[in-house]
Amino acid sequence: MKKPILIINFKAYDNAFGKKGIDIAKKIEKISIEYSTEVTLSVPATMISTLSQEVSLPIYAQHIDDVDLGAHTGAITAEMIKEAGAKGSLLNHSEKRIRLDQIHNALTKMKKLGLESVVCIDRYELVNPIGLLQPDSILIEPPELIGSGISVSKAKPEVITKAVDEIKKTPSVYLIAGAGISNGDDVYTAIKLGSAGIGVASAVMKAKEPEKVVEEFIKGALRAIENG
Ligand code: G3P
């Protein structure tokens, strides 16, 4: 059976770091193990090392800077996140845009270091140009729906279907959809429309019982995959 790609972006929510960050990661890990379904956590840079040790889930950075080691105050490099235990990183999130040349440089470095990459984009027209740079995955998120509670699956399904068409030109790259994903049906629909999985933040990070939300997402994903 195909495996869904599920990425939970901790962003900078108040429970994304410290004890609360460990607590939510462990809750997600428990559900992930229960359903034998991998869930990737994209966490603040300061939490990569801790969470890599505390949970068995793949840990991603939320961003890396495209600089080599040296005199770059404040930089978070691919080498640093790898050493801290990250398996990969998001790049170019709507809340952390970088230039195209920086995306390319960062991807080249990540490949060399064996890090996985998920490049975020805000429109389907960018699927092919970014796909040509050969990241592992592309995460498409209409920015106006991010954090809105209104899912891309329901409000803009055509963004997913057009993106799915475009990704066929670079078949080794996975297409993931995100923005406003709120329930199992949103996940189900996104996958049925052809995406390989989903990226989500607020529905999990702001939930009273995040583990229940993640459980619903996993069930929605597995249902979509089972139904072909
Ligand atoms: O990286 C995923 C994120 O931008 C989606 O945010 O809050 O709409 O699930 P949200």
CSV table of C-alpha atoms and ligand atoms in Angstrom, one decimal:
chain,number,residue,atom,x,y,z
A,1,MET,CA,0.0,0.0,0.0
A,2,LYS,CA,1.2,3.5,-0.8
A,3,LYS,CA,2.1,5.6,2.2
A,4,PRO,CA,0.7,9.1,2.7
A,5,ILE,CA,3.1,12.0,3.4
A,6,LEU,CA,1.9,13.8,6.5
A,7,ILE,CA,3.8,16.9,7.6
A,8,ILE,CA,2.9,18.8,10.7
A,9,ASN,CA,4.5,22.2,10.8
A,10,PHE,CA,4.9,23.4,14.4
A,11,LYS,CA,5.7,27.0,13.2
A,12,ALA,CA,6.3,29.3,16.2
A,13,TYR,CA,3.1,28.4,18.1
A,14,ASP,CA,3.4,28.6,21.9
A,15,ASN,CA,3.4,24.8,22.1
A,16,ALA,CA,6.1,24.4,19.4
A,17,PHE,CA,9.0,24.5,21.8
A,18,GLY,CA,10.1,23.6,25.3
A,19,LYS,CA,8.2,21.1,27.4
A,20,LYS,CA,5.0,21.7,25.4
A,21,GLY,CA,6.8,21.0,22.2
A,22,ILE,CA,8.0,17.7,23.5
A,23,ASP,CA,4.6,16.9,24.9
A,24,ILE,CA,2.7,17.4,21.6
A,25,ALA,CA,5.4,15.6,19.6
A,26,LYS,CA,5.0,12.5,21.9
A,27,LYS,CA,1.3,12.6,21.5
A,28,ILE,CA,1.7,12.6,17.7
A,29,GLU,CA,4.3,9.9,17.9
A,30,LYS,CA,1.9,7.6,19.8
A,31,ILE,CA,-0.8,7.9,17.2
A,32,SER,CA,1.7,7.5,14.4
A,33,ILE,CA,2.9,4.2,15.9
A,34,GLU,CA,-0.7,3.0,16.6
A,35,TYR,CA,-1.6,3.4,12.9
A,36,SER,CA,1.9,2.5,11.5
A,37,THR,CA,1.8,5.7,9.6
A,38,GLU,CA,4.7,8.1,9.5
A,39,VAL,CA,4.2,11.7,10.5
A,40,THR,CA,6.9,14.2,9.9
A,41,LEU,CA,7.3,17.1,12.3
A,42,SER,CA,8.7,20.4,11.1
A,43,VAL,CA,10.0,22.1,14.2
A,44,PRO,CA,11.7,25.3,15.3
A,45,ALA,CA,15.5,25.0,14.8
A,46,THR,CA,16.0,25.2,18.6
A,47,MET,CA,14.0,22.0,19.0
A,48,ILE,CA,15.5,19.8,16.3
A,49,SER,CA,18.1,18.2,18.6
A,50,THR,CA,15.7,17.6,21.5
A,51,LEU,CA,12.9,16.2,19.4
A,52,SER,CA,15.2,14.0,17.4
A,53,GLN,CA,16.2,12.3,20.7
A,54,GLU,CA,12.8,12.4,22.3
A,55,VAL,CA,10.7,10.9,19.5
A,56,SER,CA,11.2,8.4,16.7
A,57,LEU,CA,9.3,10.5,14.1
A,58,PRO,CA,11.3,12.2,11.2
A,59,ILE,CA,12.2,15.7,12.3
A,60,TYR,CA,12.5,18.5,9.7
A,61,ALA,CA,13.7,22.1,10.1
A,62,GLN,CA,11.3,24.8,8.9
A,63,HIS,CA,13.9,26.6,6.9
A,64,ILE,CA,17.6,26.7,6.2
A,65,ASP,CA,19.8,29.5,5.0
A,66,ASP,CA,21.7,29.1,1.8
A,67,VAL,CA,25.1,29.9,3.1
A,68,ASP,CA,28.3,27.9,3.5
A,69,LEU,CA,29.9,27.5,6.9
A,70,GLY,CA,31.8,30.6,8.0
A,71,ALA,CA,31.1,34.2,8.9
A,72,HIS,CA,27.3,34.3,8.7
A,73,THR,CA,25.8,35.5,12.0
A,74,GLY,CA,22.4,34.0,12.8
A,75,ALA,CA,22.5,31.5,10.0
A,76,ILE,CA,21.0,28.0,10.2
A,77,THR,CA,22.8,25.9,7.7
A,78,ALA,CA,22.1,22.4,6.2
A,79,GLU,CA,25.1,21.1,8.1
A,80,MET,CA,23.7,22.4,11.4
A,81,ILE,CA,20.3,20.8,11.1
A,82,LYS,CA,21.8,17.5,10.0
A,83,GLU,CA,24.1,17.4,12.9
A,84,ALA,CA,21.2,18.3,15.2
A,85,GLY,CA,19.3,15.2,13.9
A,86,ALA,CA,17.0,16.6,11.3
A,87,LYS,CA,16.1,14.3,8.4
A,88,GLY,CA,15.2,17.2,6.1
A,89,SER,CA,13.8,20.7,5.9
A,90,LEU,CA,11.0,22.8,4.4
A,91,LEU,CA,12.2,25.5,2.2
A,92,ASN,CA,10.5,28.7,0.9
A,93,HIS,CA,7.4,28.5,3.2
A,94,SER,CA,4.9,31.3,2.6
A,95,GLU,CA,6.0,32.7,6.0
A,96,LYS,CA,9.7,32.4,5.1
A,97,ARG,CA,10.2,33.0,1.4
A,98,ILE,CA,13.6,32.8,-0.2
A,99,ARG,CA,14.8,33.6,-3.7
A,100,LEU,CA,14.8,31.0,-6.5
A,101,ASP,CA,18.7,30.9,-6.5
A,102,GLN,CA,18.7,30.3,-2.8
A,103,ILE,CA,16.2,27.5,-3.1
A,104,HIS,CA,18.5,25.9,-5.8
A,105,ASN,CA,21.6,26.3,-3.7
A,106,ALA,CA,20.0,25.0,-0.6
A,107,LEU,CA,18.7,21.9,-2.5
A,108,THR,CA,22.1,21.2,-3.9
A,109,LYS,CA,23.6,21.3,-0.5
A,110,MET,CA,20.8,19.2,1.1
A,111,LYS,CA,21.2,16.5,-1.6
A,112,LYS,CA,24.9,16.4,-0.9
A,113,LEU,CA,24.3,15.9,2.8
A,114,GLY,CA,21.5,13.3,2.3
A,115,LEU,CA,18.8,15.6,3.7
A,116,GLU,CA,15.2,15.4,2.4
A,117,SER,CA,13.6,18.6,1.0
A,118,VAL,CA,10.1,20.0,0.7
A,119,VAL,CA,9.8,23.2,-1.2
A,120,CYS,CA,6.7,25.2,-0.6
A,121,ILE,CA,5.0,27.2,-3.3
A,122,ASP,CA,1.8,29.3,-3.5
A,123,ARG,CA,0.6,28.5,-7.1
A,124,TYR,CA,0.4,25.6,-9.4
A,125,GLU,CA,2.3,27.5,-12.1
A,126,LEU,CA,5.5,27.0,-10.0
A,127,VAL,CA,5.2,23.2,-9.7
A,128,ASN,CA,7.1,22.5,-12.9
A,129,PRO,CA,9.9,25.1,-12.5
A,130,ILE,CA,10.5,24.0,-8.9
A,131,GLY,CA,10.1,20.3,-9.9
A,132,LEU,CA,13.0,20.8,-12.3
A,133,LEU,CA,15.2,21.5,-9.3
A,134,GLN,CA,14.3,18.0,-8.1
A,135,PRO,CA,13.4,18.5,-4.4
A,136,ASP,CA,11.9,15.4,-2.8
A,137,SER,CA,8.5,17.0,-2.6
A,138,ILE,CA,6.6,20.2,-3.4
A,139,LEU,CA,4.0,21.5,-0.9
A,140,ILE,CA,1.4,23.7,-2.5
A,141,GLU,CA,-0.4,26.1,-0.2
A,142,PRO,CA,-2.6,29.0,-1.3
A,143,PRO,CA,-1.4,31.6,1.3
A,144,GLU,CA,-4.8,33.2,1.8
A,145,LEU,CA,-6.1,29.8,3.2
A,146,ILE,CA,-3.2,29.2,5.6
A,147,GLY,CA,-4.4,29.2,9.1
A,148,SER,CA,-7.9,30.0,7.9
A,149,GLY,CA,-9.6,26.7,8.9
A,150,ILE,CA,-10.9,26.6,5.3
A,151,SER,CA,-9.1,23.9,3.4
A,152,VAL,CA,-7.5,24.0,0.0
A,153,SER,CA,-9.3,20.7,-0.6
A,154,LYS,CA,-12.7,22.3,-0.3
A,155,ALA,CA,-12.1,25.9,-1.2
A,156,LYS,CA,-9.7,25.5,-4.1
A,157,PRO,CA,-9.6,21.9,-5.3
A,158,GLU,CA,-8.6,23.1,-8.7
A,159,VAL,CA,-5.2,24.2,-7.2
A,160,ILE,CA,-4.5,20.6,-6.3
A,161,THR,CA,-5.7,19.1,-9.5
A,162,LYS,CA,-3.8,21.6,-11.6
A,163,ALA,CA,-0.7,21.0,-9.5
A,164,VAL,CA,-1.1,17.2,-9.8
A,165,ASP,CA,-1.2,17.6,-13.6
A,166,GLU,CA,2.0,19.7,-13.5
A,167,ILE,CA,3.9,17.3,-11.2
A,168,LYS,CA,3.6,14.6,-13.9
A,169,LYS,CA,6.3,16.5,-15.8
A,170,THR,CA,8.7,15.7,-12.9
A,171,PRO,CA,7.4,12.3,-11.8
A,172,SER,CA,10.1,11.6,-9.2
A,173,VAL,CA,8.9,14.6,-7.1
A,174,TYR,CA,5.9,14.2,-4.8
A,175,LEU,CA,3.1,16.8,-4.7
A,176,ILE,CA,1.7,17.6,-1.3
A,177,ALA,CA,-1.2,20.0,-0.5
A,178,GLY,CA,-1.8,22.2,2.4
A,179,ALA,CA,-3.5,25.3,3.9
A,180,GLY,CA,-6.5,25.2,6.1
A,181,ILE,CA,-6.6,21.4,6.4
A,182,SER,CA,-9.0,20.9,9.3
A,183,ASN,CA,-10.4,17.4,9.4
A,184,GLY,CA,-10.2,13.9,8.0
A,185,ASP,CA,-12.4,14.7,5.0
A,186,ASP,CA,-10.0,17.4,4.0
A,187,VAL,CA,-7.1,15.0,4.0
A,188,TYR,CA,-9.2,12.3,2.2
A,189,THR,CA,-10.2,14.8,-0.5
A,190,ALA,CA,-6.6,16.1,-1.0
A,191,ILE,CA,-5.3,12.6,-1.6
A,192,LYS,CA,-8.3,11.6,-3.7
A,193,LEU,CA,-7.5,14.7,-5.9
A,194,GLY,CA,-4.1,13.2,-6.5
A,195,SER,CA,-1.8,14.7,-3.8
A,196,ALA,CA,0.6,12.4,-2.1
A,197,GLY,CA,-0.3,13.8,1.3
A,198,ILE,CA,-0.8,17.0,3.3
A,199,GLY,CA,0.9,19.7,5.2
A,200,VAL,CA,-0.8,21.1,8.2
A,201,ALA,CA,-0.2,23.4,11.2
A,202,SER,CA,-3.0,25.2,13.0
A,203,ALA,CA,-5.6,22.4,13.2
A,204,VAL,CA,-3.1,20.4,15.2
A,205,MET,CA,-1.1,23.0,17.0
A,206,LYS,CA,-4.2,24.9,18.2
A,207,ALA,CA,-6.3,21.8,19.1
A,208,LYS,CA,-7.2,20.9,22.7
A,209,GLU,CA,-6.5,17.3,21.8
A,210,PRO,CA,-4.0,17.3,19.0
A,211,GLU,CA,-3.7,13.5,19.0
A,212,LYS,CA,-7.4,13.2,18.1
A,213,VAL,CA,-6.9,15.5,15.2
A,214,VAL,CA,-3.9,13.6,14.0
A,215,GLU,CA,-5.7,10.4,14.3
A,216,GLU,CA,-8.6,11.7,12.2
A,217,PHE,CA,-6.1,12.9,9.6
A,218,ILE,CA,-4.3,9.5,9.4
A,219,LYS,CA,-7.7,7.8,9.1
A,220,GLY,CA,-8.7,10.1,6.3
A,221,ALA,CA,-5.4,9.5,4.5
A,222,LEU,CA,-5.6,5.7,4.9
A,223,ARG,CA,-9.2,5.7,3.7
A,224,ALA,CA,-8.2,7.7,0.5
A,225,ILE,CA,-5.3,5.3,-0.2
A,226,GLU,CA,-7.4,2.2,0.3
A,227,ASN,CA,-10.1,3.5,-2.0
A,228,GLY,CA,-7.5,4.1,-4.6
B,1,G3P,O1,3.1,24.4,6.5
B,1,G3P,C1,1.7,24.1,6.6
B,1,G3P,C2,1.0,25.3,6.9
B,1,G3P,O2,1.4,26.5,6.2
B,1,G3P,C3,-0.5,25.2,6.8
B,1,G3P,O3,-1.0,25.9,7.8
B,1,G3P,O4,-2.5,26.4,9.7
B,1,G3P,O5,-3.4,26.3,7.3
B,1,G3P,O6,-2.7,24.2,8.5
B,1,G3P,P1,-2.5,25.7,8.4
